[in-house]
Coordinates of C-alpha atoms in Angstrom, one line a residue:
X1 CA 0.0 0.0 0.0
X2 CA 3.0 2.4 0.8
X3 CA 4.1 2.1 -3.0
X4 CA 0.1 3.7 -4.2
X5 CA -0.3 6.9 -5.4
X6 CA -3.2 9.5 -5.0
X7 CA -4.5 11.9 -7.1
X8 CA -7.9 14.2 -7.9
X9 CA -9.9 12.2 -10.3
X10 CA -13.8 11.7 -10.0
X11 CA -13.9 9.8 -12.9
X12 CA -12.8 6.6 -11.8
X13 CA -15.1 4.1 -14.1
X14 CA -14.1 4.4 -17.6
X15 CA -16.0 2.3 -20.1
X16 CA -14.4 2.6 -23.8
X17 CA -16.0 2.4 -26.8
X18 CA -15.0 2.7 -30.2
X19 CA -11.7 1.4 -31.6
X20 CA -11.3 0.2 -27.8
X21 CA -14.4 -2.4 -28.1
X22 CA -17.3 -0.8 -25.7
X23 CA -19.2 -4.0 -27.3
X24 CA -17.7 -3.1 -30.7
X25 CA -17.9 -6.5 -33.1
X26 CA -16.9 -7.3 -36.5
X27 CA -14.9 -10.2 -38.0
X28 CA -17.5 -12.1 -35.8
X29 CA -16.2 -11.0 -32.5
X30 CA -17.2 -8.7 -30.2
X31 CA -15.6 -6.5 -27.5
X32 CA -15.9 -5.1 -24.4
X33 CA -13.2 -3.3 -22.4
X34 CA -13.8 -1.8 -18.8
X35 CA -11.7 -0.2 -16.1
X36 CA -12.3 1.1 -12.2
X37 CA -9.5 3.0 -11.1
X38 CA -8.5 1.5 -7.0
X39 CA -9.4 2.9 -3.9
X40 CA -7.9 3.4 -0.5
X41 CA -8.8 5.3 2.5
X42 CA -7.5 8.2 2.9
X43 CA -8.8 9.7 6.4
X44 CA -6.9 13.3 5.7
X45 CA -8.8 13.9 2.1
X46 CA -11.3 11.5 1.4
X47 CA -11.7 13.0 -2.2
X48 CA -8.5 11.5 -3.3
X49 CA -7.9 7.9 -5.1
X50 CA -5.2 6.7 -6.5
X51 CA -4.0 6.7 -10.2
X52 CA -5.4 3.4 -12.0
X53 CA -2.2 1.3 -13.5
X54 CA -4.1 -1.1 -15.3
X55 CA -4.5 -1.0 -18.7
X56 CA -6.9 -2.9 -21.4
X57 CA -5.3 -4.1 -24.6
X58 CA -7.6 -4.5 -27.9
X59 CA -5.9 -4.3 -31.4
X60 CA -8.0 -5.6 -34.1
X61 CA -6.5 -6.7 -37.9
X62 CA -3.4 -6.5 -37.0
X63 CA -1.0 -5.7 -40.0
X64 CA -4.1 -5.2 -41.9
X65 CA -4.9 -8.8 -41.4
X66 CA -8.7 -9.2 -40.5
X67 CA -7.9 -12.8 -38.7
X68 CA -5.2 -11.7 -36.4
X69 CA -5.7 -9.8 -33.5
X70 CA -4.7 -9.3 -29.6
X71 CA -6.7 -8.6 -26.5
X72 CA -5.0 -8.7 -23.1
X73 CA -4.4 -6.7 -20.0
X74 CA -1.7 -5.0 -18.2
X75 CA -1.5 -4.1 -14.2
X76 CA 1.1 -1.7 -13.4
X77 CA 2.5 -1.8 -10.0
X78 CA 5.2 0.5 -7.9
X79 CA 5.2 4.3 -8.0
X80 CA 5.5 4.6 -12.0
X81 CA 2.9 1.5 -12.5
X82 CA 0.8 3.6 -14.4
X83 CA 4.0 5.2 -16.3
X84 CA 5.2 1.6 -17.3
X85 CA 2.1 -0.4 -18.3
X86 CA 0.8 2.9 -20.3
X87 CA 4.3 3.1 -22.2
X88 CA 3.9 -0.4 -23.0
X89 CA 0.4 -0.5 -24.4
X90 CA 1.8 2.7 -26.9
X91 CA 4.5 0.0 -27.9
X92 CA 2.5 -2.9 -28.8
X93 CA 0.3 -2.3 -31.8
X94 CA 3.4 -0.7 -33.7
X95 CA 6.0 -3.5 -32.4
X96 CA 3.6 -6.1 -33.0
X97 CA 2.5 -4.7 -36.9
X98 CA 6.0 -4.5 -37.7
X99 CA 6.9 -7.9 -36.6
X100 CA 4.1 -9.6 -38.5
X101 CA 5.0 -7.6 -41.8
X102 CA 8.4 -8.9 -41.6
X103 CA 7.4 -12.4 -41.6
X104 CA 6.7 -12.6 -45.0
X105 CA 6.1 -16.5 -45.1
X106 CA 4.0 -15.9 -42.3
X107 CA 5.5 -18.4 -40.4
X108 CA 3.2 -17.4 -37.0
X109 CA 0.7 -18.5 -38.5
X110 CA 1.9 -22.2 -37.8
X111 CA 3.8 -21.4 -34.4
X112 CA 3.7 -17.5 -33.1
X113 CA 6.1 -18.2 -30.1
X114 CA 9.0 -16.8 -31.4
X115 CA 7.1 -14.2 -32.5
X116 CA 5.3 -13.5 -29.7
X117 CA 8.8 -14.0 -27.6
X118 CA 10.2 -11.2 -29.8
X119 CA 7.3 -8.9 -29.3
X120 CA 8.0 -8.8 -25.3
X121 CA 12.1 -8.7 -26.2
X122 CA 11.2 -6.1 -27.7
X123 CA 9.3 -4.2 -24.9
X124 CA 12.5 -4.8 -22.6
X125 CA 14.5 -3.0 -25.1
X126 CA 12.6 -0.2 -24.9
X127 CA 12.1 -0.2 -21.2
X128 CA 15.9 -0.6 -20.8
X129 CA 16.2 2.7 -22.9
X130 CA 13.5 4.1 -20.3
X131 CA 15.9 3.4 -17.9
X132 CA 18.9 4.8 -19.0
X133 CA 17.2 7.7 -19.7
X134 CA 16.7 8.4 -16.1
X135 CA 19.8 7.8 -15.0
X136 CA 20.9 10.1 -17.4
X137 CA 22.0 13.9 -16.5
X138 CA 20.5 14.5 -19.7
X139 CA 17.2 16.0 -18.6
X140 CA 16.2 16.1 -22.7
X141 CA 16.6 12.5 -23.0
X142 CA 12.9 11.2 -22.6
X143 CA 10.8 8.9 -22.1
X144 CA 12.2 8.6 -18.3
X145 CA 10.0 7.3 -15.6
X146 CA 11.2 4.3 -12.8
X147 CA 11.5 1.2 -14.2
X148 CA 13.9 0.0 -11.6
X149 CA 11.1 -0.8 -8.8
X150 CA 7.9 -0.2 -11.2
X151 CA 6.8 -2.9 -13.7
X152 CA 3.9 -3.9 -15.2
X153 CA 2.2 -7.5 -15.8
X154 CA 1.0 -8.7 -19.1
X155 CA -1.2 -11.5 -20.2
X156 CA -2.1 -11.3 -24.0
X157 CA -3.8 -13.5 -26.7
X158 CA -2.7 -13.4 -30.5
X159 CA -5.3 -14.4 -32.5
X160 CA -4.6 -16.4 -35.5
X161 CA -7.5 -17.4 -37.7
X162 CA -9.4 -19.8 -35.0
X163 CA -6.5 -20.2 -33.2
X164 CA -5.7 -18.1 -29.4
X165 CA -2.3 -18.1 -28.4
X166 CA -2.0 -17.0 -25.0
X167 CA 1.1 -15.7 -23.4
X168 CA 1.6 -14.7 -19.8
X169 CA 4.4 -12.7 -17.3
X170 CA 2.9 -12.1 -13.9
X171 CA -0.6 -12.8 -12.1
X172 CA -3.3 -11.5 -14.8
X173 CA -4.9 -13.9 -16.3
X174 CA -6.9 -15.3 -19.3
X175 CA -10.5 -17.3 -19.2
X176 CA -12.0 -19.0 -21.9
X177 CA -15.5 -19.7 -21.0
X178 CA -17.7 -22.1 -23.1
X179 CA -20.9 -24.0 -22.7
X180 CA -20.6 -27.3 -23.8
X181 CA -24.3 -29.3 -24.8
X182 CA -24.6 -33.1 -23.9
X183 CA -27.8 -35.2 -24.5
X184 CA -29.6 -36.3 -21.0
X185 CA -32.6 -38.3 -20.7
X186 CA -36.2 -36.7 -19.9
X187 CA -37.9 -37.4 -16.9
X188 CA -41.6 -37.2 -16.3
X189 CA -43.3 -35.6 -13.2
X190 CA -42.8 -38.2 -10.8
X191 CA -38.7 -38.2 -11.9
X192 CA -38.9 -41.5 -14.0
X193 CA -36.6 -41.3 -17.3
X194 CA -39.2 -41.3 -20.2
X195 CA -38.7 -41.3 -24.2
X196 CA -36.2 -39.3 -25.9
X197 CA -33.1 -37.1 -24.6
X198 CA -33.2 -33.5 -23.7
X199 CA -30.0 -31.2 -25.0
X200 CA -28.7 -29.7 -21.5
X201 CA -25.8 -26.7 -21.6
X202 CA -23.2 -26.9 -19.2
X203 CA -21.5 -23.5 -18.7
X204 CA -17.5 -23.9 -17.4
X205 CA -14.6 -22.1 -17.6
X206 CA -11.0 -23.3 -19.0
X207 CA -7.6 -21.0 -17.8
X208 CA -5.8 -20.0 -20.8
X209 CA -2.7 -19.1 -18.7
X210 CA -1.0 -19.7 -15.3
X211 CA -1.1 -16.9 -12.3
X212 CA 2.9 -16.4 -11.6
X213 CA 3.3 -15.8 -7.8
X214 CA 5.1 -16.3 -5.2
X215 CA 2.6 -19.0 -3.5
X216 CA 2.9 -20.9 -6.5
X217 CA 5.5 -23.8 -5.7
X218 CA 7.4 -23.7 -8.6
X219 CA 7.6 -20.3 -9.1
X220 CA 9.2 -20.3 -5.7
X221 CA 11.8 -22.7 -6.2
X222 CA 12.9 -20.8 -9.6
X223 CA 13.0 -17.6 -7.1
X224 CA 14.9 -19.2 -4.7
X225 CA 17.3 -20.8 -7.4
X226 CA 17.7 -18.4 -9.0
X227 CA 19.3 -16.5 -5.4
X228 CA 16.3 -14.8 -4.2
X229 CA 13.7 -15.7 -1.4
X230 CA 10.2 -15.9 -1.2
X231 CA 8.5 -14.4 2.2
X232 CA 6.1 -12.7 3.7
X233 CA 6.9 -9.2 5.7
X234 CA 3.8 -9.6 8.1
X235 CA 0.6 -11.7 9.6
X236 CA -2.0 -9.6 6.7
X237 CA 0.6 -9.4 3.9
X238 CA 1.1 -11.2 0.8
X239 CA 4.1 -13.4 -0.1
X240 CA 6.4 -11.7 -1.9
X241 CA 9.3 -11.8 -4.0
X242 CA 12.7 -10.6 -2.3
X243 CA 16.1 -9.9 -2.3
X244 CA 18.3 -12.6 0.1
X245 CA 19.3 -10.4 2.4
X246 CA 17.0 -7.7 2.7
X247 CA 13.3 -7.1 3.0
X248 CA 13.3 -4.3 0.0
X249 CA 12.7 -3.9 -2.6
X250 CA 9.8 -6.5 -2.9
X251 CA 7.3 -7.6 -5.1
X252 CA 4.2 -9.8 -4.8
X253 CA 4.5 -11.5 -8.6
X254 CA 7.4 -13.8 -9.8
X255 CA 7.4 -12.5 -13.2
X256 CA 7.3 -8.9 -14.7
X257 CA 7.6 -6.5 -17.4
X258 CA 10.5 -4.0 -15.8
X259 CA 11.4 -4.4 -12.6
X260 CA 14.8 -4.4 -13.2
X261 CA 16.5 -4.7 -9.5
X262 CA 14.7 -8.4 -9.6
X263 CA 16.6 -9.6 -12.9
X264 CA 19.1 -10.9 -10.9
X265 CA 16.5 -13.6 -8.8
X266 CA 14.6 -14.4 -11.6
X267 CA 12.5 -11.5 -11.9
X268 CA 11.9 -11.3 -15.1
X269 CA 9.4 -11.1 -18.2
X270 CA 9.7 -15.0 -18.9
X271 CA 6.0 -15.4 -21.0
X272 CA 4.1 -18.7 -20.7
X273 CA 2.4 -19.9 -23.7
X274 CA -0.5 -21.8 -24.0
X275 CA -2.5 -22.4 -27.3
X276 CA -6.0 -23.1 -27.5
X277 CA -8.2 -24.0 -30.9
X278 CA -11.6 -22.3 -31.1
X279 CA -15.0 -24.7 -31.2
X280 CA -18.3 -23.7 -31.3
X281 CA -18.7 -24.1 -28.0
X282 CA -16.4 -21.8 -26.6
X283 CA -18.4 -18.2 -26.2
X284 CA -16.0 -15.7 -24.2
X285 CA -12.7 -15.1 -23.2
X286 CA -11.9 -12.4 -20.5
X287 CA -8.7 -10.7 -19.4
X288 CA -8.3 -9.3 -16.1
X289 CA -6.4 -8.3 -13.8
X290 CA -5.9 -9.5 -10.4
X291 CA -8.3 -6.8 -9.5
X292 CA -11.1 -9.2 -10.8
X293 CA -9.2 -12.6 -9.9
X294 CA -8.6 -12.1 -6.0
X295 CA -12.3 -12.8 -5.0
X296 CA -13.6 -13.8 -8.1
X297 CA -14.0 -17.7 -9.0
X298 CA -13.5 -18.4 -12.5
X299 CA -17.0 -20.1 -12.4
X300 CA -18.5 -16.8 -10.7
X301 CA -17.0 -14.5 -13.5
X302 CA -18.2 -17.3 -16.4
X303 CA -21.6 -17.0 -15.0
X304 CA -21.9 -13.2 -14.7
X305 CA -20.6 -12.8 -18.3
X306 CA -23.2 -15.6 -19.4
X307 CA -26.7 -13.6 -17.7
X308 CA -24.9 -10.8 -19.7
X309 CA -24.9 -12.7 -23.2
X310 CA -26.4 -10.0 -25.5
X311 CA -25.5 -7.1 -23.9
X312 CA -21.5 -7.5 -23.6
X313 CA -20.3 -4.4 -22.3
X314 CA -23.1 -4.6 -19.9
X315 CA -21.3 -7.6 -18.6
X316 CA -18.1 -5.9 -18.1
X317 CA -19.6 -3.3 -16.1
X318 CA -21.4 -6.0 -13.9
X319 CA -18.1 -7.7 -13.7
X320 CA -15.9 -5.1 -12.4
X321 CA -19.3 -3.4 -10.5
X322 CA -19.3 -7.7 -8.2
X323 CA -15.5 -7.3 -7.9
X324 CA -15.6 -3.9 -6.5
X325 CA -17.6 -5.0 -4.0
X326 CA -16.4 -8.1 -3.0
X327 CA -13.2 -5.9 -2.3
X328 CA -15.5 -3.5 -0.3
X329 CA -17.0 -6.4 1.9
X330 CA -13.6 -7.9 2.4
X331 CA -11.3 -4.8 3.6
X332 CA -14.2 -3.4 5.2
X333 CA -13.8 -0.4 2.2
X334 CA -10.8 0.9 3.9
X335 CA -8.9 -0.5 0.0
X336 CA -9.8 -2.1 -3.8
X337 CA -7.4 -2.9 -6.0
X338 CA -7.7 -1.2 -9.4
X339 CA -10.2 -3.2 -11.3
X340 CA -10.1 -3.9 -15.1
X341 CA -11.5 -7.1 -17.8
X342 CA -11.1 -7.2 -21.4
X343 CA -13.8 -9.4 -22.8
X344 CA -14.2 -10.9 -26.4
X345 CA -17.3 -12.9 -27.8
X346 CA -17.2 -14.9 -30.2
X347 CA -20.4 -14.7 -32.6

């Protein structure tokens, strides 16, 4: 909580439309993206709340391709959070375009990993220049923000053709949510099967990517491997990520994009990839960050979405609108983390 910022905003819910989804579809998807900026108590101006970091990620055609896209989400953290994971969202659709034109046999269409692994290499590059920039004396040389003790997560999905490719650093995380229909036998009033089968839908959620913290077991022993320790600094705080010998700086996520003093312990923006191949059944995926995920069930945020079929950005709204206040009820709305979902349908 010491690392948060405050500042005068009374706009906190922002719900985008346009080229940003706000239940935009075409190429037979359609998309939703909404953000609440965080809260937390603040007893000497109650007027103040701190600066969202998160940020939604939605480009469409990329390359000028109308079956390749990306959706994902990114949740800043440390005092230039909102700094770092708004620099990076600048960087993608440019990065990304660039990368896909130079393939010119297209190979990511058969396996994107390298390309996707080159997308984020090429973040760090840039971030690195960030960095230097602030060390400089230079005052001209710019962008310069903290990069040092400020990072951001990511957790994106290429789409190629009918194809998501999912790639994760840090503890946002993807949902696909489908509804599966199966054949099961009529019964009559009195609960005896009768003639014929009845088609019954079974809504259920599948993870498209893997939360990467500290509880995590073998995130942890790649931490401590790698000549850093896991702990926690307290009886009501999280585990966290530190440095052997000293309880700062620290971080509650084993991987990140920036960061930099955690390089060293394996703090880095190592992506996961998991690939999944669209079916009929499958109706949503939703990115979110941890804002959504820490009292949120998979199953709860499948089902919410679901009531919400027609009317997607209705269903983000609702979304972020439960998690708000499940984080109300649980810290007694003395805090919320800042609260954001990217949703895509699949028509």
């Amino acid at each position: 909580l010491s690392q948060l910022k405050v500042i005068e905003d009374g706009n906190i819910f922002v719900h985008h439309g346009g080229g940003e989804g706000g239940g935009q579809g075409h190429g037979g998807i359609a998309t939703a993206l909404c953000t609440r900026a965080g809260f937390m108590a603040n007893k000497t101006d109650p007027t103040k709340r701190k600066r969202n970091q998160d940020r939604g990620i939605i480009i469409r055609n990329v390359a000028g391709l109308e079956d390749v896209d990306m959706f994902g989400v990114l949740d800043g953290h440390g005092d230039d959070g909102h700094e770092v994971s708004e620099y990076v969202k600048s960087l993608l659709p440019d990065i990304l375009a660039g990368l896909v034109k130079a393939d010119t046999e297209q190979k990511f269409r058969v396996d994107p990993k390298p390309l996707i692994e080159e997308l984020i290499s090429s973040v760090i590059a840039e971030l690195k220049t960030v960095q230097a920039n602030s060390k400089s004396q230079d005052k001209s040389k710019t962008p310069r923000f903290d990069v040092n003790t400020s990072g951001t997560t990511m957790c994106v999905s290429l789409r190629v053709g009918d194809v998501l490719h999912t790639a994760n650093v840090g503890d946002s995380r993807a949902v696909l949510i489908r509804k599966v229909m199966r054949k099961k036998k009529k019964k009559n009033e009195d609960g005896k099967e009768e003639g014929g089968d009845a088609m019954v839908g079974t809504l259920s959620s599948l993870p498209l990517s893997r939360d990467h913290k500290p509880t995590d077991p073998m995130e942890r022993e790649r931490i401590i491997t790698s000549g850093g320790r896991c702990a926690k600094l307290g009886p009501n705080q999280p585990m966290r990520v530190l440095p052997r010998y000293a309880d700062f700086p620290g971080l509650a996520v084993t991987r990140s994009v920036g960061d930099f003093w955690g390089e060293g312990i394996g703090l880095k923006a190592i992506p996961e990839f998991k690939s999944h191949e669209l079916t009929s059944s499958d109706i949503f995926v939703v990115w979110a960050s941890d804002g959504i995920w820490e009292w949120l069930s998979n199953s709860t945020v499948a089902r919410i979405l679901y009531r919400n079929l027609g009317e997607i950005s209705k269903g983000g709204e609702t979304l972020v609108e439960e998690a708000r206040k499940m984080w109300d009820l649980k810290t007694n709305k003395a805090y919320h983390d800042d609260i954001t979902c990217v949703v895509a349908r699949f028509d």
